[in-house]
């Protein structure tokens, strides 16, 4: 816990095991939040429990994908995306058993995934691009961290998961391989920090300070001379080997400040977080994840990012 620097209580941020969010650990370890004069307490949770904590008001902010933030908003609590950490560039995968080399071969087969969340959307995109629909496959609901074991057991023909779970599945099942990844749909999955509207209104200056720390982290990560230390910090948080983490982080594209500003501009399609969120919203309604359109501009606030130079 970081020492209290204000009369306010600590800002509480839930983060989980995704490279673009594990990266917050750099700012924590380096003491950069204290340097910016902001009192932050990070809570390390599994992904879905982190969103549940946000919905229950137990934390002020949560690291979520843009599409999962809509699901959380429709079913629990709406958040405001203030920082685009990254987009998934291969770490989210459909991993299939040996002998299955295409999405089309999954017709009539069982697929393990955490229904209603971002992997579900990735699968729907993959099916649609290959002339199939959800009714052509059978979905089996598993927590994402249990999908590697599901594939290993042979109870499903494929799973949908993100790193490190997707990588674990590839190691557990000899001959398995990714047959569709987020690199096939860049911009489908953006990863952001979502803040409660109440906290953002009350503590805006503190959230600007958090945003400044984030881009200090990004600058540090993009400087090659820091690579060894960076990998030590990140891998220690998730308790794996630094060399293994080097492979994992490759499938996550961390955005520079200028890149984030570009993706925060309104526009259609995957090259804008607005367009991507609208596409995800349309998918969610079409496939009954929630009953009516959820996305609006209130889900995103680029002004904190845009205030930085």
mmCIF file of C-alpha atoms in Angstrom:
data_model
loop_
_atom_site.group_PDB
_atom_site.id
_atom_site.type_symbol
_atom_site.label_atom_id
_atom_site.label_comp_id
_atom_site.label_asym_id
_atom_site.label_seq_id
_atom_site.Cartn_x
_atom_site.Cartn_y
_atom_site.Cartn_z
ATOM 1 C CA UNK A 1 0.000 0.000 0.000
ATOM 2 C CA UNK A 2 1.232 3.500 -0.812
ATOM 3 C CA UNK A 3 1.346 5.946 2.123
ATOM 4 C CA UNK A 4 -1.487 8.458 2.338
ATOM 5 C CA UNK A 5 -0.452 11.768 0.830
ATOM 6 C CA UNK A 6 -3.835 13.525 0.979
ATOM 7 C CA UNK A 7 -6.802 13.738 3.317
ATOM 8 C CA UNK A 8 -8.645 11.642 0.731
ATOM 9 C CA UNK A 9 -8.724 7.874 1.001
ATOM 10 C CA UNK A 10 -6.519 5.933 -1.400
ATOM 11 C CA UNK A 11 -7.671 5.522 -4.960
ATOM 12 C CA UNK A 12 -8.310 1.794 -5.316
ATOM 13 C CA UNK A 13 -7.491 0.212 -8.668
ATOM 14 C CA UNK A 14 -8.159 -3.448 -9.492
ATOM 15 C CA UNK A 15 -5.673 -4.969 -11.931
ATOM 16 C CA UNK A 16 -5.172 -8.491 -13.212
ATOM 17 C CA UNK A 17 -2.929 -10.789 -15.217
ATOM 18 C CA UNK A 18 -2.668 -9.146 -18.633
ATOM 19 C CA UNK A 19 0.646 -7.642 -19.828
ATOM 20 C CA UNK A 20 -0.776 -4.160 -20.376
ATOM 21 C CA UNK A 21 -2.094 -4.148 -16.808
ATOM 22 C CA UNK A 22 0.745 -6.003 -15.112
ATOM 23 C CA UNK A 23 2.752 -3.015 -16.389
ATOM 24 C CA UNK A 24 1.273 -0.896 -13.578
ATOM 25 C CA UNK A 25 3.660 -2.850 -11.357
ATOM 26 C CA UNK A 26 6.540 -0.792 -12.748
ATOM 27 C CA UNK A 27 5.042 2.431 -11.412
ATOM 28 C CA UNK A 28 4.297 0.755 -8.091
ATOM 29 C CA UNK A 29 7.825 -0.614 -7.674
ATOM 30 C CA UNK A 30 9.497 2.608 -8.822
ATOM 31 C CA UNK A 31 7.499 4.825 -6.433
ATOM 32 C CA UNK A 32 6.227 6.998 -9.264
ATOM 33 C CA UNK A 33 2.744 7.457 -7.786
ATOM 34 C CA UNK A 34 4.269 9.013 -4.665
ATOM 35 C CA UNK A 35 6.415 11.226 -6.896
ATOM 36 C CA UNK A 36 3.242 12.508 -8.579
ATOM 37 C CA UNK A 37 1.628 13.077 -5.180
ATOM 38 C CA UNK A 38 -1.214 10.618 -5.699
ATOM 39 C CA UNK A 39 -2.245 7.993 -3.155
ATOM 40 C CA UNK A 40 -3.076 4.720 -4.918
ATOM 41 C CA UNK A 41 -3.754 1.210 -3.679
ATOM 42 C CA UNK A 42 -3.616 -1.507 -6.350
ATOM 43 C CA UNK A 43 -5.588 -4.692 -5.745
ATOM 44 C CA UNK A 44 -4.404 -7.813 -7.622
ATOM 45 C CA UNK A 45 -7.379 -10.001 -8.550
ATOM 46 C CA UNK A 46 -8.449 -12.550 -11.132
ATOM 47 C CA UNK A 47 -10.041 -10.764 -14.098
ATOM 48 C CA UNK A 48 -13.749 -11.479 -13.566
ATOM 49 C CA UNK A 49 -13.547 -10.966 -9.770
ATOM 50 C CA UNK A 50 -11.869 -7.608 -10.486
ATOM 51 C CA UNK A 51 -14.886 -6.527 -12.546
ATOM 52 C CA UNK A 52 -17.209 -7.837 -9.841
ATOM 53 C CA UNK A 53 -15.322 -5.725 -7.286
ATOM 54 C CA UNK A 54 -15.771 -2.664 -9.495
ATOM 55 C CA UNK A 55 -19.483 -3.366 -9.974
ATOM 56 C CA UNK A 56 -19.870 -3.713 -6.196
ATOM 57 C CA UNK A 57 -18.138 -0.375 -5.565
ATOM 58 C CA UNK A 58 -15.219 -1.987 -3.727
ATOM 59 C CA UNK A 59 -12.677 -0.288 -5.996
ATOM 60 C CA UNK A 60 -12.639 3.075 -7.766
ATOM 61 C CA UNK A 61 -11.280 1.746 -11.041
ATOM 62 C CA UNK A 62 -10.715 -1.489 -12.890
ATOM 63 C CA UNK A 63 -8.596 -2.631 -15.804
ATOM 64 C CA UNK A 64 -10.996 -3.979 -18.453
ATOM 65 C CA UNK A 65 -11.263 -4.508 -22.177
ATOM 66 C CA UNK A 66 -13.516 -2.032 -23.934
ATOM 67 C CA UNK A 67 -16.091 -4.740 -24.631
ATOM 68 C CA UNK A 68 -16.087 -6.256 -21.139
ATOM 69 C CA UNK A 69 -16.609 -2.757 -19.738
ATOM 70 C CA UNK A 70 -19.895 -2.697 -21.664
ATOM 71 C CA UNK A 71 -20.928 -6.053 -20.194
ATOM 72 C CA UNK A 72 -20.045 -4.824 -16.710
ATOM 73 C CA UNK A 73 -21.949 -1.613 -17.384
ATOM 74 C CA UNK A 74 -25.044 -3.431 -18.610
ATOM 75 C CA UNK A 75 -25.122 -5.854 -15.695
ATOM 76 C CA UNK A 76 -23.401 -4.044 -12.821
ATOM 77 C CA UNK A 77 -21.751 -0.619 -12.966
ATOM 78 C CA UNK A 78 -20.740 1.707 -15.769
ATOM 79 C CA UNK A 79 -17.163 2.955 -15.930
ATOM 80 C CA UNK A 80 -15.366 5.691 -17.847
ATOM 81 C CA UNK A 81 -12.296 4.697 -19.864
ATOM 82 C CA UNK A 82 -9.554 7.283 -19.275
ATOM 83 C CA UNK A 83 -6.393 5.434 -20.386
ATOM 84 C CA UNK A 84 -5.966 3.082 -23.359
ATOM 85 C CA UNK A 85 -3.151 0.837 -22.184
ATOM 86 C CA UNK A 86 -2.823 -1.344 -25.281
ATOM 87 C CA UNK A 87 -4.545 -3.414 -27.883
ATOM 88 C CA UNK A 88 -4.277 -7.164 -28.080
ATOM 89 C CA UNK A 89 -1.991 -8.186 -30.929
ATOM 90 C CA UNK A 90 -2.041 -11.974 -30.753
ATOM 91 C CA UNK A 91 -2.284 -12.834 -27.057
ATOM 92 C CA UNK A 92 -6.012 -13.606 -27.257
ATOM 93 C CA UNK A 93 -6.370 -16.910 -29.101
ATOM 94 C CA UNK A 94 -8.641 -19.674 -30.247
ATOM 95 C CA UNK A 95 -6.443 -22.703 -29.478
ATOM 96 C CA UNK A 96 -7.478 -26.013 -31.059
ATOM 97 C CA UNK A 97 -6.566 -29.650 -30.529
ATOM 98 C CA UNK A 98 -4.102 -31.366 -32.893
ATOM 99 C CA UNK A 99 -5.658 -32.057 -36.280
ATOM 100 C CA UNK A 100 -7.792 -28.912 -36.276
ATOM 101 C CA UNK A 101 -6.222 -26.183 -38.371
ATOM 102 C CA UNK A 102 -9.108 -23.850 -39.177
ATOM 103 C CA UNK A 103 -12.158 -22.266 -37.585
ATOM 104 C CA UNK A 104 -14.373 -24.017 -40.147
ATOM 105 C CA UNK A 105 -13.308 -27.387 -38.713
ATOM 106 C CA UNK A 106 -14.937 -26.450 -35.392
ATOM 107 C CA UNK A 107 -18.426 -26.841 -36.856
ATOM 108 C CA UNK A 108 -20.433 -29.173 -34.614
ATOM 109 C CA UNK A 109 -17.700 -29.244 -31.959
ATOM 110 C CA UNK A 110 -17.425 -28.066 -28.343
ATOM 111 C CA UNK A 111 -15.482 -24.917 -27.498
ATOM 112 C CA UNK A 112 -14.483 -23.946 -23.969
ATOM 113 C CA UNK A 113 -14.525 -20.272 -23.003
ATOM 114 C CA UNK A 114 -15.809 -17.800 -20.434
ATOM 115 C CA UNK A 115 -19.142 -16.867 -21.982
ATOM 116 C CA UNK A 116 -20.241 -13.259 -22.151
ATOM 117 C CA UNK A 117 -16.737 -11.813 -21.998
ATOM 118 C CA UNK A 118 -14.042 -10.762 -24.435
ATOM 119 C CA UNK A 119 -13.042 -14.258 -25.582
ATOM 120 C CA UNK A 120 -16.645 -14.853 -26.559
ATOM 121 C CA UNK A 121 -16.512 -11.792 -28.808
ATOM 122 C CA UNK A 122 -13.244 -12.952 -30.387
ATOM 123 C CA UNK A 123 -14.823 -16.321 -31.157
ATOM 124 C CA UNK A 124 -17.932 -14.724 -32.657
ATOM 125 C CA UNK A 125 -15.716 -12.585 -34.878
ATOM 126 C CA UNK A 126 -13.744 -15.676 -35.950
ATOM 127 C CA UNK A 127 -16.918 -17.638 -36.700
ATOM 128 C CA UNK A 128 -18.447 -14.796 -38.678
ATOM 129 C CA UNK A 129 -15.299 -14.324 -40.769
ATOM 130 C CA UNK A 130 -15.432 -18.034 -41.613
ATOM 131 C CA UNK A 131 -19.102 -18.272 -42.564
ATOM 132 C CA UNK A 132 -20.264 -19.828 -39.285
ATOM 133 C CA UNK A 133 -22.448 -18.693 -36.399
ATOM 134 C CA UNK A 134 -22.612 -19.524 -32.723
ATOM 135 C CA UNK A 135 -25.337 -22.077 -33.441
ATOM 136 C CA UNK A 136 -22.815 -24.093 -35.480
ATOM 137 C CA UNK A 137 -20.750 -24.863 -32.355
ATOM 138 C CA UNK A 138 -21.425 -25.817 -28.739
ATOM 139 C CA UNK A 139 -20.073 -23.432 -26.123
ATOM 140 C CA UNK A 140 -18.975 -24.832 -22.767
ATOM 141 C CA UNK A 141 -18.548 -22.228 -20.034
ATOM 142 C CA UNK A 142 -15.234 -22.321 -18.125
ATOM 143 C CA UNK A 143 -13.392 -19.680 -16.105
ATOM 144 C CA UNK A 144 -10.581 -18.566 -18.404
ATOM 145 C CA UNK A 145 -7.867 -19.867 -16.085
ATOM 146 C CA UNK A 146 -9.386 -23.365 -16.329
ATOM 147 C CA UNK A 147 -9.519 -23.512 -20.129
ATOM 148 C CA UNK A 148 -6.017 -25.035 -20.567
ATOM 149 C CA UNK A 149 -7.034 -28.026 -18.438
ATOM 150 C CA UNK A 150 -10.293 -28.331 -20.380
ATOM 151 C CA UNK A 151 -8.362 -28.598 -23.640
ATOM 152 C CA UNK A 152 -5.910 -31.066 -22.123
ATOM 153 C CA UNK A 153 -8.777 -33.286 -20.941
ATOM 154 C CA UNK A 154 -10.154 -33.533 -24.480
ATOM 155 C CA UNK A 155 -13.603 -32.464 -23.319
ATOM 156 C CA UNK A 156 -13.530 -29.617 -25.844
ATOM 157 C CA UNK A 157 -12.068 -29.319 -29.339
ATOM 158 C CA UNK A 158 -10.837 -25.777 -28.777
ATOM 159 C CA UNK A 159 -10.663 -23.061 -26.173
ATOM 160 C CA UNK A 160 -10.625 -19.282 -26.233
ATOM 161 C CA UNK A 161 -8.211 -17.646 -23.793
ATOM 162 C CA UNK A 162 -5.629 -14.929 -23.422
ATOM 163 C CA UNK A 163 -2.060 -15.017 -22.197
ATOM 164 C CA UNK A 164 -0.835 -16.548 -19.974
ATOM 165 C CA UNK A 165 -3.686 -19.088 -20.210
ATOM 166 C CA UNK A 166 -3.532 -19.444 -24.000
ATOM 167 C CA UNK A 167 0.216 -20.069 -23.819
ATOM 168 C CA UNK A 168 -0.282 -22.583 -21.034
ATOM 169 C CA UNK A 169 -2.747 -24.508 -23.205
ATOM 170 C CA UNK A 170 -0.248 -24.629 -26.075
ATOM 171 C CA UNK A 171 2.361 -26.105 -23.723
ATOM 172 C CA UNK A 172 -0.008 -28.591 -22.069
ATOM 173 C CA UNK A 173 -1.385 -30.041 -25.295
ATOM 174 C CA UNK A 174 1.326 -31.166 -27.691
ATOM 175 C CA UNK A 175 0.402 -30.331 -31.281
ATOM 176 C CA UNK A 176 -2.275 -27.807 -30.350
ATOM 177 C CA UNK A 177 -2.112 -24.491 -32.145
ATOM 178 C CA UNK A 178 -3.803 -21.098 -32.411
ATOM 179 C CA UNK A 179 -6.224 -21.029 -35.337
ATOM 180 C CA UNK A 180 -7.423 -17.440 -34.821
ATOM 181 C CA UNK A 181 -5.902 -14.683 -32.701
ATOM 182 C CA UNK A 182 -6.424 -11.040 -31.889
ATOM 183 C CA UNK A 183 -3.715 -10.217 -34.444
ATOM 184 C CA UNK A 184 -6.299 -11.301 -37.048
ATOM 185 C CA UNK A 185 -8.649 -8.600 -35.716
ATOM 186 C CA UNK A 186 -6.407 -5.794 -34.445
ATOM 187 C CA UNK A 187 -8.408 -3.201 -32.533
ATOM 188 C CA UNK A 188 -11.198 -5.627 -31.675
ATOM 189 C CA UNK A 189 -9.809 -5.758 -28.139
ATOM 190 C CA UNK A 190 -8.552 -2.569 -26.503
ATOM 191 C CA UNK A 191 -7.434 -2.675 -22.874
ATOM 192 C CA UNK A 192 -8.199 0.337 -20.722
ATOM 193 C CA UNK A 193 -8.417 1.715 -17.216
ATOM 194 C CA UNK A 194 -12.074 2.369 -16.381
ATOM 195 C CA UNK A 195 -12.901 4.686 -13.480
ATOM 196 C CA UNK A 196 -16.218 5.172 -11.704
ATOM 197 C CA UNK A 197 -17.859 8.427 -12.796
ATOM 198 C CA UNK A 198 -18.196 9.439 -9.135
ATOM 199 C CA UNK A 199 -14.477 9.067 -8.438
ATOM 200 C CA UNK A 200 -13.532 10.776 -11.694
ATOM 201 C CA UNK A 201 -15.706 13.790 -10.861
ATOM 202 C CA UNK A 202 -14.421 14.040 -7.287
ATOM 203 C CA UNK A 203 -10.740 13.228 -7.840
ATOM 204 C CA UNK A 204 -10.045 14.348 -11.407
ATOM 205 C CA UNK A 205 -6.641 15.854 -10.598
ATOM 206 C CA UNK A 206 -5.580 12.608 -8.945
ATOM 207 C CA UNK A 207 -6.662 10.635 -12.001
ATOM 208 C CA UNK A 208 -4.645 13.004 -14.205
ATOM 209 C CA UNK A 209 -1.658 12.182 -11.983
ATOM 210 C CA UNK A 210 -2.343 8.450 -12.463
ATOM 211 C CA UNK A 211 -2.443 9.059 -16.230
ATOM 212 C CA UNK A 212 0.929 10.837 -16.057
ATOM 213 C CA UNK A 213 2.408 7.868 -14.209
ATOM 214 C CA UNK A 214 1.051 5.506 -16.859
ATOM 215 C CA UNK A 215 2.885 7.325 -19.648
ATOM 216 C CA UNK A 216 6.055 7.383 -17.561
ATOM 217 C CA UNK A 217 5.665 3.584 -17.412
ATOM 218 C CA UNK A 218 5.151 3.432 -21.190
ATOM 219 C CA UNK A 219 8.266 5.521 -21.880
ATOM 220 C CA UNK A 220 10.249 3.256 -19.569
ATOM 221 C CA UNK A 221 8.955 0.103 -21.298
ATOM 222 C CA UNK A 222 9.755 1.371 -24.777
ATOM 223 C CA UNK A 223 13.371 2.175 -23.862
ATOM 224 C CA UNK A 224 15.325 -0.966 -24.783
ATOM 225 C CA UNK A 225 17.957 -0.397 -22.119
ATOM 226 C CA UNK A 226 15.264 -1.094 -19.508
ATOM 227 C CA UNK A 227 14.164 -4.419 -21.003
ATOM 228 C CA UNK A 228 15.911 -6.754 -18.548
ATOM 229 C CA UNK A 229 14.725 -4.862 -15.472
ATOM 230 C CA UNK A 230 11.223 -4.498 -16.936
ATOM 231 C CA UNK A 231 10.943 -8.240 -17.522
ATOM 232 C CA UNK A 232 12.140 -8.919 -13.972
ATOM 233 C CA UNK A 233 9.442 -6.653 -12.518
ATOM 234 C CA UNK A 234 6.612 -7.963 -14.700
ATOM 235 C CA UNK A 235 7.505 -11.640 -14.440
ATOM 236 C CA UNK A 236 7.877 -11.422 -10.652
ATOM 237 C CA UNK A 237 4.314 -10.125 -10.361
ATOM 238 C CA UNK A 238 2.932 -13.175 -12.203
ATOM 239 C CA UNK A 239 5.559 -15.596 -10.873
ATOM 240 C CA UNK A 240 7.036 -16.863 -14.116
ATOM 241 C CA UNK A 241 10.457 -16.787 -15.781
ATOM 242 C CA UNK A 242 11.502 -13.414 -17.325
ATOM 243 C CA UNK A 243 12.325 -15.111 -20.645
ATOM 244 C CA UNK A 244 8.853 -16.663 -20.721
ATOM 245 C CA UNK A 245 7.338 -13.259 -20.082
ATOM 246 C CA UNK A 246 9.297 -11.797 -22.979
ATOM 247 C CA UNK A 247 7.344 -14.127 -25.278
ATOM 248 C CA UNK A 248 4.021 -13.283 -23.640
ATOM 249 C CA UNK A 249 4.377 -9.517 -23.864
ATOM 250 C CA UNK A 250 4.981 -9.650 -27.637
ATOM 251 C CA UNK A 251 1.270 -10.233 -28.252
ATOM 252 C CA UNK A 252 0.305 -7.000 -26.512
ATOM 253 C CA UNK A 253 0.889 -3.669 -28.248
ATOM 254 C CA UNK A 254 1.476 -0.990 -25.597
ATOM 255 C CA UNK A 255 0.387 2.413 -26.912
ATOM 256 C CA UNK A 256 2.542 5.518 -26.737
ATOM 257 C CA UNK A 257 0.853 8.779 -25.744
ATOM 258 C CA UNK A 258 0.600 9.912 -29.383
ATOM 259 C CA UNK A 259 -0.824 6.542 -30.443
ATOM 260 C CA UNK A 260 -3.365 6.592 -27.621
ATOM 261 C CA UNK A 261 -4.502 10.074 -28.649
ATOM 262 C CA UNK A 262 -5.006 8.781 -32.196
ATOM 263 C CA UNK A 263 -7.076 5.771 -31.092
ATOM 264 C CA UNK A 264 -9.107 8.020 -28.775
ATOM 265 C CA UNK A 265 -10.395 9.986 -31.795
ATOM 266 C CA UNK A 266 -13.965 9.178 -32.788
ATOM 267 C CA UNK A 267 -14.334 7.072 -35.892
ATOM 268 C CA UNK A 268 -15.798 3.831 -37.251
ATOM 269 C CA UNK A 269 -14.017 0.494 -37.264
ATOM 270 C CA UNK A 270 -11.211 -0.960 -35.196
ATOM 271 C CA UNK A 271 -8.823 2.006 -35.603
ATOM 272 C CA UNK A 272 -10.814 3.959 -32.993
ATOM 273 C CA UNK A 273 -11.727 2.790 -29.497
ATOM 274 C CA UNK A 274 -15.138 4.351 -30.182
ATOM 275 C CA UNK A 275 -15.657 2.330 -33.359
ATOM 276 C CA UNK A 276 -14.323 -0.839 -31.748
ATOM 277 C CA UNK A 277 -16.618 -0.395 -28.751
ATOM 278 C CA UNK A 278 -19.614 0.131 -31.022
ATOM 279 C CA UNK A 279 -18.775 -3.033 -32.970
ATOM 280 C CA UNK A 280 -18.463 -4.938 -29.700
ATOM 281 C CA UNK A 281 -21.751 -3.474 -28.495
ATOM 282 C CA UNK A 282 -23.492 -4.583 -31.701
ATOM 283 C CA UNK A 283 -22.091 -8.110 -31.271
ATOM 284 C CA UNK A 284 -23.225 -8.255 -27.651
ATOM 285 C CA UNK A 285 -26.781 -7.263 -28.513
ATOM 286 C CA UNK A 286 -26.919 -9.540 -31.560
ATOM 287 C CA UNK A 287 -25.826 -12.561 -29.544
ATOM 288 C CA UNK A 288 -27.879 -11.794 -26.440
ATOM 289 C CA UNK A 289 -25.055 -10.930 -24.040
ATOM 290 C CA UNK A 290 -27.332 -8.057 -22.971
ATOM 291 C CA UNK A 291 -30.689 -7.001 -24.442
ATOM 292 C CA UNK A 292 -30.178 -3.490 -25.859
ATOM 293 C CA UNK A 293 -27.406 -1.179 -27.019
ATOM 294 C CA UNK A 294 -25.161 -0.136 -24.153
ATOM 295 C CA UNK A 295 -22.327 1.900 -25.656
ATOM 296 C CA UNK A 296 -22.342 5.689 -25.616
ATOM 297 C CA UNK A 297 -19.703 8.412 -25.455
ATOM 298 C CA UNK A 298 -20.116 8.423 -21.661
ATOM 299 C CA UNK A 299 -18.014 5.236 -21.546
ATOM 300 C CA UNK A 300 -14.902 7.097 -22.717
ATOM 301 C CA UNK A 301 -13.157 10.301 -21.632
ATOM 302 C CA UNK A 302 -10.083 11.114 -23.746
ATOM 303 C CA UNK A 303 -9.554 14.486 -22.049
ATOM 304 C CA UNK A 304 -7.105 13.261 -19.401
ATOM 305 C CA UNK A 305 -4.880 11.608 -22.005
ATOM 306 C CA UNK A 306 -5.253 14.573 -24.356
ATOM 307 C CA UNK A 307 -4.193 16.980 -21.600
ATOM 308 C CA UNK A 308 -0.696 15.472 -21.566
ATOM 309 C CA UNK A 309 2.148 16.463 -23.880
#
